Tab-separated table of C-alpha atoms and ligand atoms in Angstrom:
chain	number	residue	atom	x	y	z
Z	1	UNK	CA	10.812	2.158	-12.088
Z	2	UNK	CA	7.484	3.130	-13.103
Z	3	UNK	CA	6.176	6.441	-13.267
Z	4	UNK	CA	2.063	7.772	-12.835
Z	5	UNK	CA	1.007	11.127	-12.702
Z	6	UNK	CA	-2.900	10.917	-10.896
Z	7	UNK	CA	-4.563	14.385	-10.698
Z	8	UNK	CA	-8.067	12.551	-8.630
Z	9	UNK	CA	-8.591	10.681	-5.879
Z	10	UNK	CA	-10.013	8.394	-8.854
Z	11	UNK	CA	-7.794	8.109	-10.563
Z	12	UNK	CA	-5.181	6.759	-7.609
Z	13	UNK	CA	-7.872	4.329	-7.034
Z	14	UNK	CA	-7.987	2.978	-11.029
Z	15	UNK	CA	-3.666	2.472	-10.657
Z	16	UNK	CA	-5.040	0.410	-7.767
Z	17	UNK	CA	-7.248	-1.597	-9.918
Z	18	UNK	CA	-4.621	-2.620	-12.156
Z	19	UNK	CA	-2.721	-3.580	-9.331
Z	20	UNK	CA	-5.168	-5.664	-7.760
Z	21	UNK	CA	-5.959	-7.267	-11.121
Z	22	UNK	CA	-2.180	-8.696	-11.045
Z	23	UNK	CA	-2.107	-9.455	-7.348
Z	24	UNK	CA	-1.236	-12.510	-5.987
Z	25	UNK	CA	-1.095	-14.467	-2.698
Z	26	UNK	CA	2.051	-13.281	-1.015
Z	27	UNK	CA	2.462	-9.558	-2.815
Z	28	UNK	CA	3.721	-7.177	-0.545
Z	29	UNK	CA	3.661	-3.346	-1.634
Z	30	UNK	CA	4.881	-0.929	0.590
Z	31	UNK	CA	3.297	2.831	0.275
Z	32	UNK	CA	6.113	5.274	1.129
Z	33	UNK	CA	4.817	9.144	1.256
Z	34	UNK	CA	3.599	12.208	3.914
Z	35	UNK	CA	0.278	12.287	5.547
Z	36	UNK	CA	-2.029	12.906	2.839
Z	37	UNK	CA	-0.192	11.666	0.316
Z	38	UNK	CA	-2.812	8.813	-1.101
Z	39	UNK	CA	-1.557	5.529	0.777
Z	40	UNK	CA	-4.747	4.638	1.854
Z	41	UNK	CA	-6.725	6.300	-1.362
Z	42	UNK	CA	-4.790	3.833	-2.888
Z	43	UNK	CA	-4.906	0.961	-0.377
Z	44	UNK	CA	-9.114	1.385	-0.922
Z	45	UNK	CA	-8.686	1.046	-4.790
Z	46	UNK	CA	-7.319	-2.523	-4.039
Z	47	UNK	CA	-9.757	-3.216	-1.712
Z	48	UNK	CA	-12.606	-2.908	-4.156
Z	49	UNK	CA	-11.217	-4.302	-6.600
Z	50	UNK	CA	-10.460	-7.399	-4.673
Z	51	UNK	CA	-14.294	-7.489	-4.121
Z	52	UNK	CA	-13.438	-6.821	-0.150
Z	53	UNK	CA	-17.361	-6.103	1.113
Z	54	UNK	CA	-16.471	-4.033	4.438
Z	55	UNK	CA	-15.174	-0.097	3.940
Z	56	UNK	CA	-11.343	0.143	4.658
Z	57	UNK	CA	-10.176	2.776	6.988
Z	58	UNK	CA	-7.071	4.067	8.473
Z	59	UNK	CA	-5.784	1.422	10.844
Z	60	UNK	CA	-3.507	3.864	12.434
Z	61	UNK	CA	-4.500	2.995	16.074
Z	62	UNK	CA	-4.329	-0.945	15.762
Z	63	UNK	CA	-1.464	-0.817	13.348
Z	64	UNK	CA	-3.202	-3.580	10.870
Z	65	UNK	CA	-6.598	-4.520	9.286
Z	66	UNK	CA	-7.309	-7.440	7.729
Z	67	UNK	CA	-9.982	-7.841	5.171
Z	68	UNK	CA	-11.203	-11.748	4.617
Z	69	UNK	CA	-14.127	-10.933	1.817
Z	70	UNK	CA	-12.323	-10.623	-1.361
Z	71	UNK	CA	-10.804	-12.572	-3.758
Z	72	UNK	CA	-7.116	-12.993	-1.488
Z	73	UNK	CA	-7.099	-11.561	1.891
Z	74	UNK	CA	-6.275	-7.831	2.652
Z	75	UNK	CA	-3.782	-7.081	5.236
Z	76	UNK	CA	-3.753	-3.481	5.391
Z	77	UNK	CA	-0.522	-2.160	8.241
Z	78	UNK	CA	-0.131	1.697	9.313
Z	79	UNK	CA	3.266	0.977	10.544
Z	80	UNK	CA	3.635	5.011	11.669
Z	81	UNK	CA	3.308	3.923	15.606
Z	82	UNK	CA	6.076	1.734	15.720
Z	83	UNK	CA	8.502	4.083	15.301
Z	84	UNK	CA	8.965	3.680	19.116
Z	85	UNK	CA	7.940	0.239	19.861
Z	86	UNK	CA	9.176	-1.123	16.758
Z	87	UNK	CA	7.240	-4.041	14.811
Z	88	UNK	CA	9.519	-7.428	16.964
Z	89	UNK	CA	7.547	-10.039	18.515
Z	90	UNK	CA	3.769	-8.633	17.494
Z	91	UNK	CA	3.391	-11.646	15.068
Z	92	UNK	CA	3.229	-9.575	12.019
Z	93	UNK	CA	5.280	-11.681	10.135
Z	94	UNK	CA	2.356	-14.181	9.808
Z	95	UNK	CA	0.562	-11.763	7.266
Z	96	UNK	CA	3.649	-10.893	5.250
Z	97	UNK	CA	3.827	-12.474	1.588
Z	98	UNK	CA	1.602	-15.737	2.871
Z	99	UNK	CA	-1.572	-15.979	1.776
Z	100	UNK	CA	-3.159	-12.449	0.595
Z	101	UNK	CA	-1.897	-9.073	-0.886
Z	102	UNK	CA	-0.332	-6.986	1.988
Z	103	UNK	CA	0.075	-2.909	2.031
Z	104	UNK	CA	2.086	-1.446	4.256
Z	105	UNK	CA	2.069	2.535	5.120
Z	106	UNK	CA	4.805	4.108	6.866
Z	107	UNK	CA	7.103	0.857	6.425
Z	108	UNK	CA	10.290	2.811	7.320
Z	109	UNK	CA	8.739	1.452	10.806
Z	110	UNK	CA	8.816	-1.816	10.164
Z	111	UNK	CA	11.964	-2.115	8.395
Z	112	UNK	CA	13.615	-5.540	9.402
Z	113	UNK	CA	10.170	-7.304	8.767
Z	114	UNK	CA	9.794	-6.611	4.927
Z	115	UNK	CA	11.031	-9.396	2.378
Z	116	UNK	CA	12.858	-8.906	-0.174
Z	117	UNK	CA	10.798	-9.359	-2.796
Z	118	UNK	CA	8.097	-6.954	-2.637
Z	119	UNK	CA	6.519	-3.487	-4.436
Z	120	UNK	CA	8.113	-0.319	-3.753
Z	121	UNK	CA	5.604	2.970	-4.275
Z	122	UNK	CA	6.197	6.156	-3.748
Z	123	UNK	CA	2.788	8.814	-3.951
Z	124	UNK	CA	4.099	12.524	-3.865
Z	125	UNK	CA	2.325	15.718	-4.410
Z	126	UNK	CA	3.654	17.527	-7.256
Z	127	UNK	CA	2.977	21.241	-6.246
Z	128	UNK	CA	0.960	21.572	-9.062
Z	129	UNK	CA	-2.599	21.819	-7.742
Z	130	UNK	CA	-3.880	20.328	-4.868
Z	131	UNK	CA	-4.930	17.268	-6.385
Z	132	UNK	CA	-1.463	15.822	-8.320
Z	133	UNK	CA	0.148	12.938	-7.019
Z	134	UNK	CA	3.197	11.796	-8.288
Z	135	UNK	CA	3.399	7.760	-7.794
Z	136	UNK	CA	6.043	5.812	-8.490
Z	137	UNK	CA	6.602	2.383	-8.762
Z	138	UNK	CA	9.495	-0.534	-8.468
Z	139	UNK	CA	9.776	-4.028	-8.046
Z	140	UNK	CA	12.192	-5.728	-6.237
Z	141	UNK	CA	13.439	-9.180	-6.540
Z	142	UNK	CA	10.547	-11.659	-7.933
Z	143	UNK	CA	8.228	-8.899	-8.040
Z	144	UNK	CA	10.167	-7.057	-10.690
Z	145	UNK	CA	8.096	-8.639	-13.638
Z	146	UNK	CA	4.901	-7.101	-12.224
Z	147	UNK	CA	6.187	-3.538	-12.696
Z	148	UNK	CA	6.986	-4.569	-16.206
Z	149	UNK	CA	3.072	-5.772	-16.421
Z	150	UNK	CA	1.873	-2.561	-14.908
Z	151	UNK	CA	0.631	0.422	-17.884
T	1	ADP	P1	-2.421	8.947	3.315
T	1	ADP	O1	-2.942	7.576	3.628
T	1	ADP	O2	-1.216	8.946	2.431
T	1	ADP	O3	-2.206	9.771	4.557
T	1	ADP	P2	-5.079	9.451	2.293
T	1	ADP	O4	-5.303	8.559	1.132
T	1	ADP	O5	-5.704	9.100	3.601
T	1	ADP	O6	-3.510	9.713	2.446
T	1	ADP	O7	-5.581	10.916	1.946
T	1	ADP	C1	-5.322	11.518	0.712
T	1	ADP	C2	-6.240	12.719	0.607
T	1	ADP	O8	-5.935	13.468	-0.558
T	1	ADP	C3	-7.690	12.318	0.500
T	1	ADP	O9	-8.485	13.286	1.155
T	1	ADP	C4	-7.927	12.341	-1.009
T	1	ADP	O10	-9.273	12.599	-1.331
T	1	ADP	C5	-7.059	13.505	-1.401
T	1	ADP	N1	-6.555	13.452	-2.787
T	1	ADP	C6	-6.585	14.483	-3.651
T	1	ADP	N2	-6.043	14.162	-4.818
T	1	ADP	C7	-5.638	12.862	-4.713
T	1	ADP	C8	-4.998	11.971	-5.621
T	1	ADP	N3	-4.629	12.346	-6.856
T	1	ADP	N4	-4.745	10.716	-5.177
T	1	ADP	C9	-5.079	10.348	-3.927
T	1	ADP	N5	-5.680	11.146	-3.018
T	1	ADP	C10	-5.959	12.404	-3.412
T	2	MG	MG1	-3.117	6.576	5.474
């Protein structure tokens, strides 16, 4: 496991950059952490540095976005309202690990559709200031080398 200490919006967005620089087709990262946390400060880093044109925002009332200007696709999910419904039978497998980079928020909600292999971050505030962030960082399974690549 990796470990990142951001104290800016910015610099959440550069660990993104880094990211997206060793993305391929099929990564799956799932953003674990409270409202407020950075998931989607983070989830906009990638987008720009995929080259994605449109501006990415919360896609807490249709669950996902997808983003078709950048270098892969963007499938950005806000799992947090299927905690009810849960994520069965919606399709959403389609987007996961095929053919662009896929972030998930709140994936505890969509639990039984993750695969194995995927990127595990956690983004934490730190109670020391308002702006530190604690993120964390583990691959599992074939995405284990990435986290080695990550600095
Ligand atoms: P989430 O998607 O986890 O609910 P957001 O990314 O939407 O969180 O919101 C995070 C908020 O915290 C934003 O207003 C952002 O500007 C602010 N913020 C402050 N410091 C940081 C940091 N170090 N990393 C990410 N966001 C930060
Ligand atoms: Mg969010």
């Amino acid at each position: 496991m990796k470990r990142f200490k951001s104290t800016n919006p910015a610099q959440t967005k550069e660990l993104a950059k880094k990211m997206a620089a060793l993305a391929d087709a099929g990564l799956v990262i799932t953003l674990n952490g409270d409202l407020g946390a950075g998931k989607t400060t983070f989830t906009k880093g990638v987008a720009e540095a995929l080259g994605v044109l449109d501006r990415v925002k919360s896609p807490t009332f249709n669950i996902l976005n997808t983003y078709d200007s950048g270098r892969l696709p963007l499938y950005h999910f806000d799992a947090y309202r299927l905690e009810e419904s849960g994520a069965a039978d919606q399709g959403f497998e389609d987007y996961l690990g095929t053919d662009g980079v896929t972030l998930i928020e709140w994936p505890q909600f969509m639990a039984d559709l993750l695969p194995n292999d995927r990127l595990v971050m956690t983004f934490e505030r730190t109670g020391n200031g308002e702006d530190e962030r604690l993120i964390t960082i583990k691959g599992l399974g074939k995405v284990a080398e990435l986290e080695e690549e990550l600095s």
